Tab-separated table of C-alpha atoms in Angstrom:
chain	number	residue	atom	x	y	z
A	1	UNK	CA	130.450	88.997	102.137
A	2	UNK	CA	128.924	87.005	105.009
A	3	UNK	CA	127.946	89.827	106.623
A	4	UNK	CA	128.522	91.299	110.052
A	5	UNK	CA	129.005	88.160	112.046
A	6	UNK	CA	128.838	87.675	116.084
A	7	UNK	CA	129.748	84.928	118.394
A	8	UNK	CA	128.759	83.147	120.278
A	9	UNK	CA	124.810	83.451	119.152
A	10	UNK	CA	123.771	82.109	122.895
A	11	UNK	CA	124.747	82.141	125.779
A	12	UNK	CA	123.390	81.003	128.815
A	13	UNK	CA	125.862	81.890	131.793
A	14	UNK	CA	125.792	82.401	135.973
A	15	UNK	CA	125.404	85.036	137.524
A	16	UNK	CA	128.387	86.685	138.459
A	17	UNK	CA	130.259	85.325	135.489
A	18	UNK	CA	131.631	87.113	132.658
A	19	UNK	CA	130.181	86.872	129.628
A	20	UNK	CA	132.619	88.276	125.985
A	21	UNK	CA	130.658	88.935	123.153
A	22	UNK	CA	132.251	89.308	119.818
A	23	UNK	CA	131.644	90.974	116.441
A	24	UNK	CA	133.425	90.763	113.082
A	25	UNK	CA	132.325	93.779	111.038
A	26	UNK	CA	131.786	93.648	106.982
A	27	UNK	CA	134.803	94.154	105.431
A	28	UNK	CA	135.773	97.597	104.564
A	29	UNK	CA	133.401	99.264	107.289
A	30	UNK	CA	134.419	101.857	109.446
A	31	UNK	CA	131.644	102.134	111.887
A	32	UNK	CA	130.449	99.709	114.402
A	33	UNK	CA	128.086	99.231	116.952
A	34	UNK	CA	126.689	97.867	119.828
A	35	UNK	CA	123.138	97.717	120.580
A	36	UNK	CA	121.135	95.533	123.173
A	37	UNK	CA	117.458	94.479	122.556
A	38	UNK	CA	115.143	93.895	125.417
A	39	UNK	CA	111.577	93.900	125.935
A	40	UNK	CA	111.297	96.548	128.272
A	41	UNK	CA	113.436	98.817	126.517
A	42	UNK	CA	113.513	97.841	122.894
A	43	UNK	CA	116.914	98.964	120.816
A	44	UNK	CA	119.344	100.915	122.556
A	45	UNK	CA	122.234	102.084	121.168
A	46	UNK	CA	125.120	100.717	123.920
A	47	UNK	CA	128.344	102.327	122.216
A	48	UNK	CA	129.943	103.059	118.513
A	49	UNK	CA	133.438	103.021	116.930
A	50	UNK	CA	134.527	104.826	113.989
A	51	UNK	CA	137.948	103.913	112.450
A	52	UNK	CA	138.087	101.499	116.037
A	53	UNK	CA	138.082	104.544	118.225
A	54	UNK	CA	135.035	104.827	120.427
A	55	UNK	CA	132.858	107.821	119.605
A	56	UNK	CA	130.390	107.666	121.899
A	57	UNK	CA	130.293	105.315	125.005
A	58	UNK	CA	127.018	107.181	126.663
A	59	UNK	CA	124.634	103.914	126.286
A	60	UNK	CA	126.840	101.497	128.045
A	61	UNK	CA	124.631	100.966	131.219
A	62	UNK	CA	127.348	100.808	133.528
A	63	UNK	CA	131.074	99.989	134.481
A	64	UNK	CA	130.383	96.370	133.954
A	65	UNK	CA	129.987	96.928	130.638
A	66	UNK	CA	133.336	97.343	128.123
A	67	UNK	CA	133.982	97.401	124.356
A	68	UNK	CA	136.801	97.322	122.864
A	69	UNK	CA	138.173	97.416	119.262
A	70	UNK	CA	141.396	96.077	119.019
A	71	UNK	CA	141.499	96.447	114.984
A	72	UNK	CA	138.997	97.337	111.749
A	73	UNK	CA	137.775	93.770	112.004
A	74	UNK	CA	137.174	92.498	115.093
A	75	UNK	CA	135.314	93.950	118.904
A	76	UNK	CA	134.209	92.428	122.019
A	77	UNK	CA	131.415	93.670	124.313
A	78	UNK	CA	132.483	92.309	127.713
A	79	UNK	CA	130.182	92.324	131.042
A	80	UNK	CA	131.769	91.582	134.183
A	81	UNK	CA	130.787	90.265	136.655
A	82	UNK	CA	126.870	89.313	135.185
A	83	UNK	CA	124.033	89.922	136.505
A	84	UNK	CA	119.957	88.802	135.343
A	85	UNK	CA	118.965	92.110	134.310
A	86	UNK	CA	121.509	91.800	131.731
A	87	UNK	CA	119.636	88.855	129.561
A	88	UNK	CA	119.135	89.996	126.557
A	89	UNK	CA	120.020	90.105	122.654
A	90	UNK	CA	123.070	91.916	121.830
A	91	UNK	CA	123.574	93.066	118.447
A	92	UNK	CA	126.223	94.303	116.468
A	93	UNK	CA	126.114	96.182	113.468
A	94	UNK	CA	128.344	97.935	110.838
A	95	UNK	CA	128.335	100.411	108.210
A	96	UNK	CA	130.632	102.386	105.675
A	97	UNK	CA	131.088	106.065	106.277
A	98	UNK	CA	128.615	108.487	107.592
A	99	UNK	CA	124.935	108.660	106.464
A	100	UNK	CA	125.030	105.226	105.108
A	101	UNK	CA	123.145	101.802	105.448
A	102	UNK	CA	123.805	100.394	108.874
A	103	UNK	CA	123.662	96.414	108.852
A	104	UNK	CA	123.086	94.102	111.791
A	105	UNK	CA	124.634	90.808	113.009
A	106	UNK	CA	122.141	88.087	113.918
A	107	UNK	CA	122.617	88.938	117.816
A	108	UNK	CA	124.181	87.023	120.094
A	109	UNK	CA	121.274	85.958	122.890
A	110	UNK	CA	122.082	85.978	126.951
A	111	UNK	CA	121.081	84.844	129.728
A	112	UNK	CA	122.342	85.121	132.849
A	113	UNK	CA	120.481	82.839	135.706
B	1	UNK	CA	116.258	115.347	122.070
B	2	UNK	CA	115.870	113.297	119.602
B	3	UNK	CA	112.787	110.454	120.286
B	4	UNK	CA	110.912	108.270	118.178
B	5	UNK	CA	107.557	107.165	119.352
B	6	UNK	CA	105.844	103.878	117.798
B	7	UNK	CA	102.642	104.166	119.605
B	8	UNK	CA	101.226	100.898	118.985
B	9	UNK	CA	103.167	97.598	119.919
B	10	UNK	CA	101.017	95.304	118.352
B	11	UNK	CA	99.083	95.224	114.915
B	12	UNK	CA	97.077	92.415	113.896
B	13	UNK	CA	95.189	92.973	110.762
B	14	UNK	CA	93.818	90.371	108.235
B	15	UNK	CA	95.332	88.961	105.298
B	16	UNK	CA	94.530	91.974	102.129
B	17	UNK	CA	93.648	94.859	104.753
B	18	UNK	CA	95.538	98.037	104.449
B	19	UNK	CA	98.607	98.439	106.908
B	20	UNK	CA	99.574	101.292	108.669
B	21	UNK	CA	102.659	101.366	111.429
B	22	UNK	CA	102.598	105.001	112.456
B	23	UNK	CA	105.937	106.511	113.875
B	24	UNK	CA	106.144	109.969	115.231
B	25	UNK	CA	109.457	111.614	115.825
B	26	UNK	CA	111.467	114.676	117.308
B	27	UNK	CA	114.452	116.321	116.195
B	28	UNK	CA	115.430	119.771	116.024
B	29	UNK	CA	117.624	119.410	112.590
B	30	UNK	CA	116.298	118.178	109.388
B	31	UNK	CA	116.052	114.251	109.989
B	32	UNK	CA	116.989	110.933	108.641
B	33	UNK	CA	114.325	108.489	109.129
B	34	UNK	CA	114.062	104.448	108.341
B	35	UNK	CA	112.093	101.163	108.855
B	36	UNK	CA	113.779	98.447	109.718
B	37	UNK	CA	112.099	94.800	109.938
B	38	UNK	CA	112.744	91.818	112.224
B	39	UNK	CA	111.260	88.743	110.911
B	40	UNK	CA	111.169	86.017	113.785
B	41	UNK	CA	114.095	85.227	114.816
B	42	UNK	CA	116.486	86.624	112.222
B	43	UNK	CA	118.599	90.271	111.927
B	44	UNK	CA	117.008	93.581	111.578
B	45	UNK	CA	117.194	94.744	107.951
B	46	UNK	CA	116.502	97.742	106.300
B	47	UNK	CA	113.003	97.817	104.641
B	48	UNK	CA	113.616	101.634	103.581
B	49	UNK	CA	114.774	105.197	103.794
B	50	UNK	CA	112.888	108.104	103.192
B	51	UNK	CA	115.563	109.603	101.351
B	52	UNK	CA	115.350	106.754	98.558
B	53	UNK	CA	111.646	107.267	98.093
B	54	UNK	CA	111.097	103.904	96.970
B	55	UNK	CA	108.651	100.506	97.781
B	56	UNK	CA	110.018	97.378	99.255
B	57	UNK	CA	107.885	94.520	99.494
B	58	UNK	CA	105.257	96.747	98.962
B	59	UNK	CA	105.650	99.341	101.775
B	60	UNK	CA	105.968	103.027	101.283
B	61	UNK	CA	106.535	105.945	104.064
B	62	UNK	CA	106.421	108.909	103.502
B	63	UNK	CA	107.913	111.957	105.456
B	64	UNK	CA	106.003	114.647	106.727
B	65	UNK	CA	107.973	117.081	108.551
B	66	UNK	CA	104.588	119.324	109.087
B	67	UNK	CA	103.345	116.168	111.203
B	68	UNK	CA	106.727	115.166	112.410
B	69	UNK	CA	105.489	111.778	110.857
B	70	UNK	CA	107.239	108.628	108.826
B	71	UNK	CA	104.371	106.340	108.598
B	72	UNK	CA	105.054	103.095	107.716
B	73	UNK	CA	101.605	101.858	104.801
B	74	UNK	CA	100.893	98.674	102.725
B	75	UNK	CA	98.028	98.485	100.528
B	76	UNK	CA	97.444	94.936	100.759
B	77	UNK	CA	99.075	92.990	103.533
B	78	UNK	CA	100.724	89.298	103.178
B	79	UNK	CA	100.935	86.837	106.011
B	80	UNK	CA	104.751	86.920	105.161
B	81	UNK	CA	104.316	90.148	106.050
B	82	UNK	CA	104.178	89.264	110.088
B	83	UNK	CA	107.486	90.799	111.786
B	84	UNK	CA	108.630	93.246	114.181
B	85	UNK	CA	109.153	96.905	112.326
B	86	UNK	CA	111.244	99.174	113.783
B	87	UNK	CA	111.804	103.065	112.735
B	88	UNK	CA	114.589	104.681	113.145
B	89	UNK	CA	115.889	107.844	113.085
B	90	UNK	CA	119.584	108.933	112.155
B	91	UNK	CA	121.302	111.407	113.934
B	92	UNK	CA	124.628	113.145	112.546
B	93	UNK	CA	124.457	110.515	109.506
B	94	UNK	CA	125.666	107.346	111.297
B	95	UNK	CA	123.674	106.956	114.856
B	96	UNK	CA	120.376	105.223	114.810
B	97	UNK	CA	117.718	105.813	117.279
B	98	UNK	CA	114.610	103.458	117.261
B	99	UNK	CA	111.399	103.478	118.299
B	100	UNK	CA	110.247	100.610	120.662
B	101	UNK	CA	108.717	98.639	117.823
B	102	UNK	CA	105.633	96.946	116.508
B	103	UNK	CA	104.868	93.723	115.781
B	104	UNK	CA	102.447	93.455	112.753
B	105	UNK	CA	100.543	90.278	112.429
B	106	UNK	CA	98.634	89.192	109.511
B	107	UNK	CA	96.144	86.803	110.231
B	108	UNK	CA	94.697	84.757	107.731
């Protein structure tokens, strides 16, 4: 397996724009998340599926942020509209069943200018 | 709530000097805990998990629930060793929450 895999892995957009970030779990996982790296703030968990139904949304920052995930192999972290405090490295991660190894994408990297 | 405090966001040591990333946490149930390491420019990965009790790369941690502790040690550490260790802390069995990291640099 090629692992969990995310597009696109930068992105340097407008302010104002919006940005889609995507993730393809490893096959056969049932969990997925989002999490956002900065310097400030580190790793923060943004929001995680289970079975593609969100479990818990409670570290998206705000209404500008979405996730969905439409089926078991395939979400999208959308931002809209953009803004500079949002640069950072998304990653997306994936694991099988509860209590087991969680493994990350290589992060998709934003900037928003 | 559940927090996990790296104190120290750098590390520089020399090349064969012990290594120790500390990593404090809080939880009120019995936890999960992990390291998880960033080399430059790459995914995190898992280094290890106290519940496997076992050395990667040469690192151990140990938990000690008395010192709400999961100190991250290496005997001997390599320049290949340089990276950005996170630990972790599972909640419910599937939710990780980090600590803000250290970078460990091994100087030659």
């Amino acid at each position: 397996d090629a692992g969990v895999i995310q597009s696109p892995r930068h992105e340097v957009t407008e302010m104002g724009q919006e940005v889609t970030l995507r993730c393809k779990p490893i096959s056969g996982h049932d969990y997925l998340f989002w999490y956002r790296q900065t310097m400030m703030r580190g790793l923060e968990l943004l929001i995680y599926f289970n079975n593609n139904v969100p479990i818990d949304d409670s570290g998206m920052p705000e209404d500008r942020f979405s996730a969905k995930m439409p089926n078991a192999s395939f979400s999208t972290l959308k931002i809209q509209p953009s803004e500079p405090r949002d640069s950072a490295v998304y990653f997306c991660a994936s694991s099988e069943g509860s209590g087991n190894t969680i493994y990350f994408g290589e992060g998709s990297w934003l900037t928003v200018v | 709530a559940q927090r996990v405090t790296q104190p120290e966001k750098l590390l520089s040591v020399f090349k064969g000097a012990p290594v120790e990333l500390k990593c404090n946490y809080s939880y009120s149930g019995s936890p999960e805990l992990f390291w998880y390491v960033q080399y430059s420019r790459q995914r995190l990965q898992l280094l290890l998990r106290h519940i496997s009790r076992e050395s990667i790369k040469g690192f151990t941690a140990d938990l000690n629930k008395g010192e709400t502790s999961f100190h991250l040690k290496k005997p001997f550490a390599q320049e290949e060793d340089s990276a950005m260790y996170y630990c972790a802390l599972s909640r419910h069995g599937n939710k990780l929450v980090f600590g803000a990291g250290t970078i460990l640099r091994v100087k030659s």
